[in-house]
Amino acid sequence: AQSVTQPDIHITVSEGASLELRCNYSYGATPYLFWYVQSPGQGLQLLLKYFSGDTLVQGIKGFEAEFKRSQSSFNLRKPSVHWSDAAEYFCAVGTTSGTYKYIFGTGTRLKVLA
Amino acid sequence: GAVVSQHPSRVICKSGTSVKIECRSLDFQATTMFWYRQFPKKSLMLMATSNEGSKATYEQGVEKDKFLINHASLTLSTLTVTSAHPEDSSFYICSATTGSPYNEQFFGPGTRLTVL
């Protein structure tokens, strides 16, 4: 079955510390991969995306993610977290055949300590 | 580019009434639009996929008679929640895609529905 797992429901980091949010997927082929951020009561903002090519993807707000095919992972990283990064983060898989759709992970809520 | 709008952003209605939510692609023609539902502190769940001029395809467990979707043009899709009840209260998000080249979806800002 196609699925996306974000193992960490909540993560708390101190401002200035590094961050890594995990995302693993189950899909029969190489999917398209996305990370979105959502502030309370707001819509989704795209942080970065992977379609093909270089497996290290740079995004907005200093975020990057690395696609590791062997691990079926697409972890999101940021070297130094800012208080404004506190939000909900969603990993999503875009299917590449059949019915085209996105499958979202359950989300990781990031809290940043001053 | 690739802007998607939703209207209204918030709506409060009485139980038993119907509510219509519009989703528009402002600067591109969307071959396919999607409707998602998000419960508080939960992820997005795909409700249905709609193609212009065709009937929507609903995900398993979504009542097609409760959630009516119309995709009358390449820039507009509507979701009508019929005979709304408090359990229909949720955050509804639409997205749109041109299909090419990667079926990338562009998301609207969402509509908060509260049914009293």
Coordinates of N, CA, C and O in Angstrom, one line a residue, chain B residues 1-2 4 8 38 45 48 80 86 89:
Chain B
G1 N 3.4 33.1 -10.2 CA 2.4 32.3 -11.0 C 1.9 31.1 -10.2 O 2.3 30.9 -9.1
A2 N 0.9 30.4 -10.8 CA 0.3 29.2 -10.2 C -0.4 29.5 -8.8 O -0.1 28.9 -7.8
V4 N -3.8 29.8 -6.6 CA -5.1 29.2 -6.4 C -5.8 29.9 -5.2 O -5.2 30.1 -4.2
P8 N -15.5 31.1 0.4 CA -14.9 32.1 1.4 C -13.7 31.5 2.1 O -13.5 30.3 2.0
Q38 N -9.2 18.6 6.3 CA -8.2 18.5 7.4 C -8.9 18.8 8.7 O -9.4 19.8 8.9
M45 N -6.6 14.9 4.1 CA -7.1 13.7 3.6 C -7.8 14.0 2.3 O -8.7 14.9 2.2
A48 N -11.7 14.0 -3.0 CA -12.1 13.7 -4.3 C -11.2 14.4 -5.3 O -10.5 15.4 -5.0
T80 N -19.8 21.7 -2.6 CA -21.0 22.0 -1.8 C -21.2 20.9 -0.8 O -21.3 19.7 -1.1
P86 N -22.7 19.4 12.4 CA -21.5 19.8 13.1 C -20.3 18.9 12.8 O -19.2 19.5 12.8
S89 N -17.9 20.1 10.2 CA -17.0 21.3 10.5 C -15.5 20.8 10.3 O -15.1 19.8 10.8

